Short mmCIF file of C-alpha atoms in Angstrom, two decimals:
data_model
loop_
_atom_site.label_atom_id
_atom_site.label_comp_id
_atom_site.label_asym_id
_atom_site.label_seq_id
_atom_site.Cartn_x
_atom_site.Cartn_y
_atom_site.Cartn_z
CA MET X 23 0.00 0.00 0.00
CA LYS X 24 1.43 3.36 -1.05
CA VAL X 25 0.77 6.47 1.04
CA LEU X 26 1.27 10.07 -0.07
CA LEU X 27 2.19 12.21 2.93
CA ILE X 28 2.11 16.01 2.49
CA GLU X 29 3.38 17.53 5.74
CA ASP X 30 5.58 20.63 6.01
CA GLU X 31 6.76 19.99 9.58
CA LYS X 32 9.90 18.04 8.80
CA LYS X 33 10.30 16.23 12.12
CA LEU X 34 6.64 15.26 12.27
CA GLY X 35 6.72 14.14 8.65
CA GLU X 36 9.79 11.99 9.27
CA TYR X 37 8.16 10.50 12.37
CA ILE X 38 4.98 9.62 10.46
CA LYS X 39 6.92 8.23 7.52
CA LYS X 40 9.08 6.06 9.77
CA GLY X 41 6.06 4.70 11.63
CA LEU X 42 4.07 3.97 8.47
CA THR X 43 7.08 2.32 6.84
CA GLU X 44 7.52 0.07 9.87
CA ALA X 45 3.81 -0.76 9.59
CA GLY X 46 4.39 -2.02 6.05
CA PHE X 47 3.42 1.00 3.94
CA ILE X 48 5.42 2.63 1.17
CA VAL X 49 5.51 6.36 1.93
CA ASP X 50 6.16 9.27 -0.43
CA HIS X 51 6.70 12.38 1.73
CA HIS X 52 6.56 15.96 0.41
CA LEU X 53 7.12 19.17 2.39
CA THR X 54 5.22 21.61 0.16
CA GLY X 55 1.79 21.69 -1.37
CA LEU X 56 3.02 22.18 -4.92
CA ASP X 57 5.39 19.21 -4.77
CA GLY X 58 2.65 17.14 -3.21
CA TYR X 59 0.12 18.21 -5.83
CA HIS X 60 2.47 17.16 -8.61
CA ALA X 61 2.70 13.72 -7.01
CA LEU X 62 -1.09 13.66 -6.59
CA MET X 63 -1.72 14.25 -10.25
CA THR X 64 1.03 12.05 -11.71
CA GLU X 65 1.16 8.98 -9.45
CA GLU X 66 -1.26 6.48 -7.94
CA PHE X 67 -1.64 6.12 -4.17
CA SER X 68 -3.77 4.00 -1.87
CA VAL X 69 -4.40 6.81 0.61
CA ILE X 70 -3.37 10.47 1.06
CA VAL X 71 -2.40 12.03 4.40
CA MET X 72 -2.68 15.78 3.92
CA ASP X 73 -1.66 18.61 6.26
CA VAL X 74 -4.13 21.48 6.01
CA MET X 75 -1.78 24.40 6.76
CA LEU X 76 1.02 24.19 4.20
CA PRO X 77 3.53 27.00 3.50
CA ASP X 78 2.55 27.60 -0.12
CA VAL X 79 -1.03 26.42 -0.64
CA SER X 80 -3.82 25.16 1.59
CA GLY X 81 -4.38 21.42 1.82
CA PHE X 82 -8.08 22.16 1.36
CA GLU X 83 -7.34 23.82 -1.98
CA LEU X 84 -5.21 20.90 -3.12
CA VAL X 85 -7.95 18.39 -2.36
CA ARG X 86 -10.63 20.58 -3.93
CA ASN X 87 -8.67 20.63 -7.20
CA TYR X 88 -7.84 16.94 -6.88
CA ARG X 89 -11.51 16.00 -6.57
CA ALA X 90 -12.44 18.36 -9.41
CA ALA X 91 -10.06 16.35 -11.59
CA GLY X 92 -12.14 13.24 -10.91
CA LYS X 93 -9.73 11.61 -8.46
CA HIS X 94 -11.21 9.46 -5.69
CA THR X 95 -8.29 8.29 -3.53
CA PRO X 96 -9.20 8.56 0.21
CA VAL X 97 -7.83 11.68 1.94
CA LEU X 98 -7.09 12.05 5.65
CA PHE X 99 -6.56 15.66 6.74
CA LEU X 100 -4.10 16.56 9.51
CA THR X 101 -4.47 19.90 11.27
CA ALA X 102 -3.41 21.75 14.39
CA LYS X 103 -6.77 23.55 14.51
CA ASP X 104 -9.38 21.84 16.66
CA ASP X 105 -12.23 23.66 14.95
CA LEU X 106 -15.50 21.96 13.99
CA SER X 107 -16.09 24.41 11.12
CA ASP X 108 -12.72 23.44 9.62
CA LYS X 109 -13.57 19.76 9.91
CA ILE X 110 -16.91 20.31 8.17
CA LYS X 111 -15.20 22.29 5.43
CA GLY X 112 -12.63 19.55 4.92
CA ILE X 113 -15.30 16.87 4.55
CA GLU X 114 -17.43 19.03 2.26
CA ILE X 115 -14.62 19.64 -0.22
CA GLY X 116 -13.84 15.93 -0.50
CA GLY X 117 -11.88 14.81 2.56
CA ASP X 118 -12.70 11.42 4.04
CA ASP X 119 -11.38 11.84 7.58
CA TYR X 120 -9.90 14.51 9.84
CA LEU X 121 -7.29 14.10 12.61
CA THR X 122 -6.26 16.88 14.97
CA LYS X 123 -2.64 17.33 16.09
CA PRO X 124 -1.23 16.14 18.38
CA PHE X 125 -2.49 12.61 17.87
CA ALA X 126 -1.54 9.10 18.91
CA PHE X 127 0.22 7.28 16.09
CA ALA X 128 -1.92 4.18 16.77
CA GLU X 129 -5.01 6.24 15.96
CA LEU X 130 -3.48 7.40 12.67
CA ILE X 131 -2.85 3.77 11.71
CA VAL X 132 -6.43 2.79 12.62
CA ARG X 133 -7.88 5.59 10.51
CA ILE X 134 -5.66 4.85 7.50
CA LYS X 135 -6.54 1.16 7.59
CA SER X 136 -10.21 2.03 7.88
CA LEU X 137 -10.04 4.30 4.82
CA LEU X 138 -8.30 1.54 2.87
CA ARG X 139 -10.91 -1.00 3.91
CA ARG X 140 -13.73 1.33 2.94
CA ALA X 141 -12.19 1.97 -0.46
CA ASN X 142 -11.75 -1.74 -1.15
CA GLN X 143 -14.93 -3.10 0.40
CA SER X 144 -17.42 -3.66 -2.40
CA ASP X 145 -20.47 -3.59 -0.16
CA TYR X 146 -19.46 -0.47 1.79
CA LYS X 147 -22.19 1.67 0.26
CA SER X 148 -24.80 -1.09 0.26
CA THR X 149 -28.00 -0.28 2.10
CA LEU X 150 -27.94 -3.75 3.69
CA MET X 151 -25.35 -4.65 6.29
CA GLN X 152 -25.09 -7.84 8.30
CA ILE X 153 -22.92 -9.63 10.84
CA ALA X 154 -24.01 -13.01 12.22
CA ASP X 155 -27.81 -12.70 12.73
CA LEU X 156 -27.71 -8.91 13.11
CA LYS X 157 -29.11 -7.11 10.06
CA MET X 158 -29.25 -3.38 9.33
CA ASP X 159 -31.11 -1.77 6.44
CA ILE X 160 -29.71 1.74 6.12
CA ALA X 161 -32.33 2.89 3.62
CA LYS X 162 -35.27 1.66 5.71
CA ARG X 163 -33.58 2.58 9.02
CA THR X 164 -34.34 -0.84 10.49
CA VAL X 165 -32.32 -3.24 12.61
CA HIS X 166 -33.08 -6.89 13.39
CA ARG X 167 -31.38 -9.51 15.52
CA GLY X 168 -32.67 -12.72 14.00
CA ASP X 169 -36.36 -12.11 13.36
CA ALA X 170 -36.76 -9.65 16.21
CA PRO X 171 -36.82 -5.92 15.38
CA ILE X 172 -34.63 -3.62 17.50
CA LYS X 173 -35.65 -0.03 18.14
CA LEU X 174 -32.69 2.35 18.21
CA THR X 175 -32.39 6.09 18.70
CA ALA X 176 -30.90 8.09 15.82
CA LYS X 177 -27.52 8.24 17.58
CA GLU X 178 -27.57 4.54 18.44
CA PHE X 179 -28.34 3.77 14.79
CA SER X 180 -25.37 5.89 13.66
CA LEU X 181 -23.11 4.24 16.22
CA LEU X 182 -24.12 0.75 15.16
CA GLN X 183 -23.75 1.63 11.47
CA PHE X 184 -20.25 2.97 12.12
CA MET X 185 -19.28 -0.20 13.99
CA LEU X 186 -20.73 -2.38 11.23
CA GLU X 187 -18.76 -0.48 8.60
CA ARG X 188 -15.59 -1.17 10.60
CA ARG X 189 -16.55 -4.59 11.93
CA GLY X 190 -13.63 -6.58 13.23
CA GLU X 191 -11.56 -3.44 13.94
CA VAL X 192 -10.67 -2.16 17.39
CA LEU X 193 -12.19 1.32 17.61
CA PRO X 194 -10.66 3.74 20.15
CA ARG X 195 -13.12 5.94 22.01
CA SER X 196 -11.63 9.03 20.38
CA VAL X 197 -12.32 7.62 16.90
CA ILE X 198 -15.92 6.79 17.81
CA ALA X 199 -16.38 10.27 19.28
CA SER X 200 -15.03 12.09 16.25
CA GLN X 201 -16.82 9.95 13.66
CA VAL X 202 -20.22 9.50 15.31
CA TRP X 203 -20.51 12.66 17.44
CA ASP X 204 -18.37 14.88 15.14
CA MET X 205 -16.34 16.21 18.04
CA ASN X 206 -13.45 15.37 20.32
CA PHE X 207 -14.23 14.15 23.83
CA ASP X 208 -11.89 14.38 26.79
CA ASN X 209 -10.31 11.09 27.81
CA ASP X 210 -12.13 11.10 31.15
CA THR X 211 -15.63 11.37 29.67
CA ASN X 212 -17.91 8.34 29.87
CA VAL X 213 -20.26 9.39 27.06
CA ILE X 214 -18.94 6.72 24.70
CA ASP X 215 -19.03 4.03 27.38
CA VAL X 216 -22.63 4.87 28.27
CA ALA X 217 -23.69 4.84 24.60
CA ILE X 218 -21.99 1.49 24.00
CA ARG X 219 -23.59 0.06 27.16
CA ARG X 220 -27.08 1.07 25.99
CA LEU X 221 -26.47 -0.30 22.50
CA ARG X 222 -25.09 -3.53 23.94
CA ILE X 223 -28.24 -4.02 26.03
CA LYS X 224 -30.40 -3.77 22.90
CA ILE X 225 -28.12 -5.79 20.63
CA ASP X 226 -26.61 -8.49 22.85
CA ASP X 227 -28.95 -9.08 25.79
CA ASN X 228 -30.70 -12.48 25.61
CA HIS X 229 -28.27 -13.72 22.94
CA ASN X 230 -25.53 -16.28 23.51
CA MET X 231 -23.30 -14.81 20.82
CA LYS X 232 -22.18 -11.35 21.89
CA LEU X 233 -21.30 -8.98 19.06
CA ILE X 234 -20.05 -5.90 20.92
CA HIS X 235 -16.74 -6.53 22.66
CA THR X 236 -14.66 -4.37 25.00
CA VAL X 237 -10.93 -4.37 24.24
CA ARG X 238 -9.48 -3.32 27.56
CA GLY X 239 -7.39 -0.18 27.39
CA MET X 240 -8.06 0.30 23.66
CA GLY X 241 -11.75 0.63 22.85
CA TYR X 242 -14.53 -1.49 21.36
CA ARG X 243 -14.96 -3.99 18.55
CA LEU X 244 -17.99 -5.36 16.72
CA ASP X 245 -17.27 -8.97 15.80
CA ALA X 246 -19.09 -12.28 15.44
CA VAL X 247 -17.01 -14.18 17.99
CA ASP X 248 -18.78 -16.32 20.56
CA SER X 249 -16.90 -15.94 23.83
CA ASP X 250 -17.79 -19.51 24.79
CA THR X 251 -16.35 -21.02 21.60
CA THR X 252 -13.16 -19.00 21.88
CA THR X 253 -12.57 -20.15 25.47
CA HIS X 254 -13.13 -23.89 25.17
CA PRO X 255 -10.39 -24.69 22.62
CA SER X 256 -7.69 -23.19 24.83
CA ILE X 257 -8.95 -25.21 27.82
CA GLU X 258 -8.98 -28.40 25.78
CA ALA X 259 -5.48 -27.63 24.51
CA GLN X 260 -4.22 -27.22 28.06
CA HIS X 261 -5.91 -30.46 29.07
CA SER X 262 -4.28 -32.31 26.18
CA ALA X 263 -0.91 -30.85 27.02
CA ALA X 264 -1.29 -32.00 30.63
CA LYS X 265 -1.85 -35.55 29.43
#
């Protein structure tokens, strides 16, 4: 996977490039908007990581022109400005995600992988989404677990849709907050935990297979893994080893 990184802060750019390279990506790093734009228009990339405040031209302007040229590669904006209006502007002109500096490198990796999965997942824009016996119809705004309908609030529906789109991935609280609530929450807030708890009651209560999982110290994951079936093999293996 080839990443185009346009970041004028040299040390930060080198840090990001080193981390992404160690994670298995090929990284093309440019310090100016014009150099980056030339690469944008002449080469193919899997994802673009774009600083907003560049010394010669705005990252917003680069992406606006890039989209006008009919290019669809996912773009993740980086910015030092924690401003909701800027985030909205970035998404409106064609950005796919928005990360505020300073950020944890692990979160950058999660977001890049999510953008790649979205771009390559053929059913991403389908109105029907399913995992195990949980079914969501985005167009009809309905959710069922088996044959039983589940009533969700608008925010719970958005949260579940987001988790379905990224099923199998560990989602940090900060990512859930920014993508579902469109804002950054302090680390000590329990808003995300409360929302997940309420959704879990509606989705998982009275079902043997639990779909919403807590990954301690990291966040949450939606996955069709039965906790009972994942525990028994290890016990049997230990028993066999003891023999």
